[in-house]
Amino acid sequence: MTPFAIAGIQMYVNAVEPNVETMLHKLDVVMARFPWTQMVVFSELASFGPLSRFAQPLLNETIERFQAAARRYNVWVIPGSMFEQADDGLIYNTSTVINPQGEIVSHYRKMFPFLPYEAGIAGGTEFCVFDVPGVGRFGLSICYDIWFPETTRHLTSMGVEVLIHPVLTGTIDRSTEIAIAQATAAQFQCYIFDINGLGAGGIGQSCVVSPSATILHRSMAGEDMFPVEIDLDQVRRQRETGFMGLGQVLKSFRDRAVDFPVYDRASGVDAYLHSLGPLETPGQGSKAGLPPSALPAGVAPLPPLPASEATPATGLPMAAGKTVAG
């Protein structure tokens, strides 16, 4: 086992005042209390809160202060994320990875802004993978990204063993997100550090999940700092021998007999998705998604399946790999 300790910081986030001084103080405290910590992770948008009007340039004084703190404590620092005002005029939700020498290793722009609610935020297109020398390979995603398993699929196919996942969730779906974190850990056989904030930064309940989908730590609704030492030998063994000695999912995906036409935007198999209407915030009394008899005029019914994907007798799609008996 190569010991590596990651501390999550769940803290109150102010929406209209900077939170940087508090973050640096929390970093001081965690390193004083738990000096064996080797990486510190904050929640999504912790530095300046969830309002895009406080967007910063990619390289800024706040990042420099976190770089200095990383050097001082010889620790990796991922200061959550902040809205980035890019040179092209777009705003991204961007996280920065800082190594113990205070160097910027990588930046990551959230791929899936929480649309339609996170309006005006652009999605990134580059993945973030970085190596901790002598320890293992880490990847970064932000909040809503984890709802799209393609993001973690790509990262783990590149060898990622630990997924760092800052979130800002203050809504009633937090318990669902935790379930997704557990399922993701099992599907992709990796550790997940899912770090939420408080106040304008979320409702807490940060969690750390092992590659066997076990919750190693789950915060309550108060401030918390929780260093957890991980064992990447467990990841490597499980990827070889299977989840609980059973499903070897990464190798099974590697050896698959099928490619997925849905990823070819010209294939036409995603016609149903194009019938769902625009990506917009629902209004009061919205009838979207109700049976056709209840739909307002002009809303298209469900499109028919292509002939190649329907059985001649029933017109229903065939379930690949399934028999009538299940």
Tab-separated table of C-alpha atoms in Angstrom:
chain	number	residue	atom	x	y	z
A	1	MET	CA	0.000	0.000	0.000
A	2	THR	CA	1.191	3.502	-0.864
A	3	PRO	CA	-0.533	5.716	1.710
A	4	PHE	CA	-2.145	8.881	0.368
A	5	ALA	CA	-4.468	11.058	2.440
A	6	ILE	CA	-7.037	13.383	0.877
A	7	ALA	CA	-8.936	15.902	3.022
A	8	GLY	CA	-12.294	17.259	1.909
A	9	ILE	CA	-13.360	20.661	3.261
A	10	GLN	CA	-17.105	21.227	3.609
A	11	MET	CA	-17.582	24.887	4.546
A	12	TYR	CA	-20.072	27.737	4.437
A	13	VAL	CA	-19.971	29.670	1.156
A	14	ASN	CA	-21.124	33.287	0.907
A	15	ALA	CA	-22.756	34.261	-2.385
A	16	VAL	CA	-21.857	37.971	-2.404
A	17	GLU	CA	-18.572	38.146	-0.487
A	18	PRO	CA	-15.334	36.325	-1.323
A	19	ASN	CA	-14.656	33.162	0.672
A	20	VAL	CA	-10.929	32.996	-0.040
A	21	GLU	CA	-9.728	34.044	3.424
A	22	THR	CA	-11.951	31.383	5.019
A	23	MET	CA	-10.652	28.733	2.625
A	24	LEU	CA	-7.039	29.590	3.424
A	25	HIS	CA	-7.847	29.514	7.148
A	26	LYS	CA	-9.479	26.085	6.754
A	27	LEU	CA	-6.370	24.912	4.929
A	28	ASP	CA	-4.238	26.140	7.836
A	29	VAL	CA	-6.467	24.305	10.307
A	30	VAL	CA	-6.590	21.002	8.451
A	31	MET	CA	-2.808	20.942	8.080
A	32	ALA	CA	-2.354	21.763	11.766
A	33	ARG	CA	-4.815	19.089	12.909
A	34	PHE	CA	-3.983	16.454	10.321
A	35	PRO	CA	-0.399	17.127	9.144
A	36	TRP	CA	-0.340	13.784	7.328
A	37	THR	CA	-2.802	15.170	4.743
A	38	GLN	CA	-1.372	15.131	1.207
A	39	MET	CA	-4.219	16.682	-0.827
A	40	VAL	CA	-6.938	19.198	0.130
A	41	VAL	CA	-10.143	19.565	-1.893
A	42	PHE	CA	-12.816	22.268	-1.597
A	43	SER	CA	-16.340	22.412	-3.034
A	44	GLU	CA	-17.500	23.778	-6.368
A	45	LEU	CA	-17.460	27.604	-6.655
A	46	ALA	CA	-16.193	27.898	-3.083
A	47	SER	CA	-13.899	30.890	-3.689
A	48	PHE	CA	-16.420	33.463	-4.948
A	49	GLY	CA	-19.793	31.742	-4.707
A	50	PRO	CA	-22.376	30.800	-7.327
A	51	LEU	CA	-22.876	34.151	-9.072
A	52	SER	CA	-21.195	34.448	-12.446
A	53	ARG	CA	-20.819	38.211	-12.107
A	54	PHE	CA	-17.810	37.460	-9.888
A	55	ALA	CA	-16.012	35.599	-12.697
A	56	GLN	CA	-12.205	35.884	-12.666
A	57	PRO	CA	-9.526	35.484	-15.324
A	58	LEU	CA	-8.031	32.002	-15.495
A	59	LEU	CA	-4.813	33.096	-13.764
A	60	ASN	CA	-5.514	35.457	-10.892
A	61	GLU	CA	-4.320	36.597	-7.473
A	62	THR	CA	-6.510	34.075	-5.650
A	63	ILE	CA	-4.954	31.135	-7.508
A	64	GLU	CA	-1.529	32.558	-6.664
A	65	ARG	CA	-2.443	32.562	-2.965
A	66	PHE	CA	-3.458	28.910	-3.161
A	67	GLN	CA	-0.187	28.166	-4.954
A	68	ALA	CA	1.730	29.760	-2.077
A	69	ALA	CA	-0.273	27.745	0.477
A	70	ALA	CA	0.445	24.509	-1.409
A	71	ARG	CA	4.181	25.267	-1.314
A	72	ARG	CA	4.067	26.189	2.364
A	73	TYR	CA	2.441	22.909	3.388
A	74	ASN	CA	3.893	20.673	0.656
A	75	VAL	CA	0.361	19.562	-0.242
A	76	TRP	CA	-1.774	19.205	-3.368
A	77	VAL	CA	-4.582	21.806	-3.424
A	78	ILE	CA	-7.762	21.748	-5.509
A	79	PRO	CA	-9.610	24.927	-4.456
A	80	GLY	CA	-13.006	23.793	-5.739
A	81	SER	CA	-13.775	25.886	-8.782
A	82	MET	CA	-14.587	29.450	-9.754
A	83	PHE	CA	-16.278	31.095	-12.682
A	84	GLU	CA	-13.666	31.927	-15.298
A	85	GLN	CA	-13.986	34.945	-17.588
A	86	ALA	CA	-12.244	33.643	-20.692
A	87	ASP	CA	-10.451	35.721	-23.306
A	88	ASP	CA	-13.123	34.764	-25.865
A	89	GLY	CA	-15.837	36.390	-23.729
A	90	LEU	CA	-17.357	33.110	-22.521
A	91	ILE	CA	-17.727	32.167	-18.862
A	92	TYR	CA	-16.692	28.703	-17.701
A	93	ASN	CA	-16.891	26.886	-14.368
A	94	THR	CA	-13.213	26.086	-13.919
A	95	SER	CA	-11.152	24.123	-11.413
A	96	THR	CA	-7.385	24.292	-10.945
A	97	VAL	CA	-5.031	21.537	-9.779
A	98	ILE	CA	-1.977	22.746	-7.814
A	99	ASN	CA	0.876	20.442	-6.820
A	100	PRO	CA	2.968	20.570	-3.609
A	101	GLN	CA	5.573	22.724	-5.357
A	102	GLY	CA	2.892	25.347	-5.964
A	103	GLU	CA	2.807	24.666	-9.690
A	104	ILE	CA	-0.409	24.598	-11.711
A	105	VAL	CA	-0.666	21.072	-13.081
A	106	SER	CA	-3.974	21.415	-14.915
A	107	HIS	CA	-7.154	23.391	-15.366
A	108	TYR	CA	-10.551	21.800	-15.926
A	109	ARG	CA	-13.672	23.441	-17.336
A	110	LYS	CA	-16.927	21.779	-16.290
A	111	MET	CA	-18.303	19.914	-19.309
A	112	PHE	CA	-21.969	19.895	-18.340
A	113	PRO	CA	-23.192	23.186	-16.847
A	114	PHE	CA	-26.421	22.594	-14.942
A	115	LEU	CA	-28.676	23.762	-17.771
A	116	PRO	CA	-31.137	25.300	-18.015
A	117	TYR	CA	-30.555	26.667	-14.501
A	118	GLU	CA	-26.867	27.542	-14.934
A	119	ALA	CA	-27.691	29.789	-17.883
A	120	GLY	CA	-24.929	31.697	-19.614
A	121	ILE	CA	-22.163	29.247	-18.632
A	122	ALA	CA	-20.239	27.516	-21.406
A	123	GLY	CA	-19.232	23.853	-21.265
A	124	GLY	CA	-15.640	22.716	-21.526
A	125	THR	CA	-14.396	20.061	-23.930
A	126	GLU	CA	-11.092	18.875	-22.409
A	127	PHE	CA	-10.665	16.138	-19.790
A	128	CYS	CA	-8.466	16.550	-16.730
A	129	VAL	CA	-6.143	13.672	-15.816
A	130	PHE	CA	-3.020	14.068	-13.673
A	131	ASP	CA	-0.556	11.774	-11.953
A	132	VAL	CA	0.514	12.002	-8.319
A	133	PRO	CA	4.078	10.659	-8.560
A	134	GLY	CA	4.548	7.349	-6.801
A	135	VAL	CA	0.827	7.147	-5.952
A	136	GLY	CA	-1.494	6.894	-8.941
A	137	ARG	CA	-3.633	8.606	-11.546
A	138	PHE	CA	-6.323	11.129	-10.630
A	139	GLY	CA	-9.144	12.723	-12.620
A	140	LEU	CA	-11.394	15.703	-12.075
A	141	SER	CA	-15.063	16.309	-12.834
A	142	ILE	CA	-17.457	18.912	-11.443
A	143	CYS	CA	-20.952	18.351	-10.038
A	144	TYR	CA	-23.427	17.666	-12.905
A	145	ASP	CA	-20.685	15.984	-14.948
A	146	ILE	CA	-21.103	12.790	-12.927
A	147	TRP	CA	-24.717	12.421	-14.124
A	148	PHE	CA	-23.219	11.637	-17.546
A	149	PRO	CA	-21.328	8.341	-17.198
A	150	GLU	CA	-19.458	9.036	-20.417
A	151	THR	CA	-17.298	11.520	-18.491
A	152	THR	CA	-16.137	8.951	-15.939
A	153	ARG	CA	-15.917	6.283	-18.643
A	154	HIS	CA	-13.424	8.431	-20.511
A	155	LEU	CA	-11.381	9.241	-17.401
A	156	THR	CA	-11.135	5.666	-16.160
A	157	SER	CA	-10.323	4.428	-19.657
A	158	MET	CA	-7.298	6.712	-19.363
A	159	GLY	CA	-6.351	4.978	-16.124
A	160	VAL	CA	-7.891	7.278	-13.511
A	161	GLU	CA	-8.100	5.574	-10.108
A	162	VAL	CA	-9.382	8.483	-7.982
A	163	LEU	CA	-12.139	10.860	-9.131
A	164	ILE	CA	-12.050	14.274	-7.451
A	165	HIS	CA	-15.560	15.706	-7.695
A	166	PRO	CA	-16.351	19.160	-6.230
A	167	VAL	CA	-20.093	19.878	-6.175
A	168	LEU	CA	-22.498	22.673	-5.304
A	169	THR	CA	-25.846	21.098	-4.570
A	170	GLY	CA	-28.425	22.878	-2.459
A	171	THR	CA	-31.445	21.083	-3.896
A	172	ILE	CA	-33.595	18.083	-3.000
A	173	ASP	CA	-31.695	15.750	-5.337
A	174	ARG	CA	-28.618	15.528	-3.088
A	175	SER	CA	-29.508	12.009	-1.942
A	176	THR	CA	-29.772	10.992	-5.604
A	177	GLU	CA	-26.326	12.428	-6.283
A	178	ILE	CA	-24.885	10.350	-3.461
A	179	ALA	CA	-26.491	7.250	-4.975
A	180	ILE	CA	-24.954	8.185	-8.337
A	181	ALA	CA	-21.543	8.588	-6.677
A	182	GLN	CA	-21.848	5.093	-5.205
A	183	ALA	CA	-22.984	3.601	-8.509
A	184	THR	CA	-20.200	5.394	-10.382
A	185	ALA	CA	-17.582	4.043	-7.967
A	186	ALA	CA	-18.857	0.502	-8.562
A	187	GLN	CA	-19.244	0.856	-12.339
A	188	PHE	CA	-15.781	2.304	-12.848
A	189	GLN	CA	-13.957	0.756	-9.877
A	190	CYS	CA	-12.502	3.976	-8.486
A	191	TYR	CA	-12.486	6.135	-5.375
A	192	ILE	CA	-14.745	9.209	-5.459
A	193	PHE	CA	-14.294	12.327	-3.324
A	194	ASP	CA	-17.607	14.170	-3.666
A	195	ILE	CA	-17.200	17.513	-1.839
A	196	ASN	CA	-20.233	19.778	-1.327
A	197	GLY	CA	-20.505	23.187	0.366
A	198	LEU	CA	-22.928	24.891	2.743
A	199	GLY	CA	-25.060	28.038	2.619
A	200	ALA	CA	-24.874	29.406	-0.922
A	201	GLY	CA	-22.514	26.504	-1.593
A	202	GLY	CA	-24.958	23.667	-0.958
A	203	ILE	CA	-26.545	21.551	1.762
A	204	GLY	CA	-23.486	19.515	2.681
A	205	GLN	CA	-23.559	15.725	2.869
A	206	SER	CA	-20.145	15.434	1.242
A	207	CYS	CA	-19.029	11.848	0.848
A	208	VAL	CA	-16.059	9.633	0.093
A	209	VAL	CA	-16.823	6.383	-1.720
A	210	SER	CA	-14.545	3.371	-2.126
A	211	PRO	CA	-14.250	1.356	-5.375
A	212	SER	CA	-16.566	-1.232	-3.809
A	213	ALA	CA	-19.259	1.484	-3.496
A	214	THR	CA	-18.861	1.682	0.306
A	215	ILE	CA	-19.331	5.144	1.802
A	216	LEU	CA	-16.158	5.681	3.811
A	217	HIS	CA	-17.320	9.050	5.146
A	218	ARG	CA	-20.492	11.116	4.833
A	219	SER	CA	-20.714	14.586	6.308
A	220	MET	CA	-23.839	15.932	7.914
A	221	ALA	CA	-25.197	19.455	7.389
A	222	GLY	CA	-22.465	21.295	9.306
A	223	GLU	CA	-18.947	22.373	8.520
A	224	ASP	CA	-16.559	19.458	8.289
A	225	MET	CA	-12.999	18.588	7.365
A	226	PHE	CA	-12.298	14.934	6.795
A	227	PRO	CA	-8.973	13.420	5.778
A	228	VAL	CA	-9.345	9.906	4.380
A	229	GLU	CA	-6.350	7.723	3.568
A	230	ILE	CA	-6.899	5.728	0.382
A	231	ASP	CA	-5.373	2.470	-0.819
A	232	LEU	CA	-4.943	2.368	-4.579
A	233	ASP	CA	-3.852	-1.264	-4.386
A	234	GLN	CA	-7.532	-1.943	-3.689
A	235	VAL	CA	-8.472	-0.259	-6.972
A	236	ARG	CA	-5.890	-2.217	-8.920
A	237	ARG	CA	-6.795	-5.559	-7.403
A	238	GLN	CA	-10.513	-4.994	-7.924
A	239	ARG	CA	-9.958	-4.057	-11.554
A	240	GLU	CA	-8.136	-7.338	-12.020
A	241	THR	CA	-10.365	-9.683	-9.984
A	242	GLY	CA	-13.735	-7.907	-10.244
A	243	PHE	CA	-16.186	-6.080	-8.018
A	244	MET	CA	-16.311	-8.246	-4.879
A	245	GLY	CA	-14.571	-10.917	-6.948
A	246	LEU	CA	-17.381	-10.762	-9.521
A	247	GLY	CA	-17.923	-8.223	-12.290
A	248	GLN	CA	-14.785	-7.160	-14.154
A	249	VAL	CA	-16.550	-4.237	-15.747
A	250	LEU	CA	-13.626	-2.281	-17.179
A	251	LYS	CA	-12.205	-5.342	-18.909
A	252	SER	CA	-15.659	-6.371	-20.108
A	253	PHE	CA	-16.150	-2.935	-21.665
A	254	ARG	CA	-12.717	-3.191	-23.284
A	255	ASP	CA	-13.607	-6.586	-24.779
A	256	ARG	CA	-17.133	-5.591	-25.872
A	257	ALA	CA	-18.618	-6.875	-29.108
A	258	VAL	CA	-20.670	-3.744	-29.745
A	259	ASP	CA	-20.039	-0.129	-30.573
A	260	PHE	CA	-22.727	2.406	-29.732
A	261	PRO	CA	-24.337	4.232	-32.662
A	262	VAL	CA	-25.861	6.800	-30.306
A	263	TYR	CA	-22.439	8.473	-30.153
A	264	ASP	CA	-22.575	9.077	-33.897
A	265	ARG	CA	-24.741	12.181	-34.103
A	266	ALA	CA	-25.574	11.369	-37.732
A	267	SER	CA	-26.816	7.838	-36.992
A	268	GLY	CA	-30.432	8.841	-36.372
A	269	VAL	CA	-30.842	6.447	-33.437
A	270	ASP	CA	-31.284	9.417	-31.096
A	271	ALA	CA	-34.433	10.669	-32.856
A	272	TYR	CA	-36.379	10.259	-29.630
A	273	LEU	CA	-34.100	12.738	-27.858
A	274	HIS	CA	-34.950	15.356	-30.472
A	275	SER	CA	-38.648	14.957	-29.655
A	276	LEU	CA	-38.188	16.062	-26.045
A	277	GLY	CA	-38.455	19.774	-26.668
A	278	PRO	CA	-36.091	22.604	-25.785
A	279	LEU	CA	-33.781	22.590	-22.770
A	280	GLU	CA	-35.522	25.223	-20.685
A	281	THR	CA	-36.735	25.845	-17.154
A	282	PRO	CA	-40.271	24.493	-16.601
A	283	GLY	CA	-42.976	27.023	-15.851
A	284	GLN	CA	-46.009	26.777	-13.605
A	285	GLY	CA	-48.444	24.154	-14.831
A	286	SER	CA	-46.107	22.975	-17.580
A	287	LYS	CA	-47.642	20.112	-19.584
A	288	ALA	CA	-44.325	18.997	-21.090
A	289	GLY	CA	-43.868	15.232	-20.840
A	290	LEU	CA	-47.557	14.471	-20.338
A	291	PRO	CA	-49.515	12.093	-22.627
A	292	PRO	CA	-50.164	13.450	-26.153
A	293	SER	CA	-53.823	14.164	-25.347
A	294	ALA	CA	-52.653	16.645	-22.737
A	295	LEU	CA	-49.951	18.262	-24.840
A	296	PRO	CA	-50.421	21.751	-26.205
A	297	ALA	CA	-50.785	22.171	-29.949
A	298	GLY	CA	-47.560	21.923	-31.875
A	299	VAL	CA	-45.762	19.428	-29.616
A	300	ALA	CA	-44.652	16.413	-31.625
A	301	PRO	CA	-45.572	12.871	-30.497
A	302	LEU	CA	-42.966	10.185	-29.981
A	303	PRO	CA	-41.213	9.431	-33.294
A	304	PRO	CA	-41.425	5.899	-34.705
A	305	LEU	CA	-38.439	3.599	-34.379
A	306	PRO	CA	-36.348	2.957	-37.490
A	307	ALA	CA	-37.380	-0.298	-39.144
A	308	SER	CA	-33.984	-1.829	-38.371
A	309	GLU	CA	-34.644	-1.499	-34.626
A	310	ALA	CA	-38.162	-2.945	-34.460
A	311	THR	CA	-39.363	-6.516	-34.577
A	312	PRO	CA	-41.651	-7.256	-37.522
A	313	ALA	CA	-44.281	-8.841	-35.307
A	314	THR	CA	-44.648	-6.252	-32.574
A	315	GLY	CA	-42.939	-3.110	-33.668
A	316	LEU	CA	-41.192	-3.093	-30.286
A	317	PRO	CA	-37.435	-2.719	-29.905
A	318	MET	CA	-35.470	-5.922	-29.392
A	319	ALA	CA	-33.514	-6.131	-26.152
A	320	ALA	CA	-30.003	-7.189	-27.095
A	321	GLY	CA	-28.795	-10.132	-25.082
A	322	LYS	CA	-32.191	-10.812	-23.483
A	323	THR	CA	-34.608	-13.691	-23.945
A	324	VAL	CA	-38.297	-13.803	-23.285
A	325	ALA	CA	-37.496	-15.367	-19.942
A	326	GLY	CA	-35.345	-12.361	-18.981
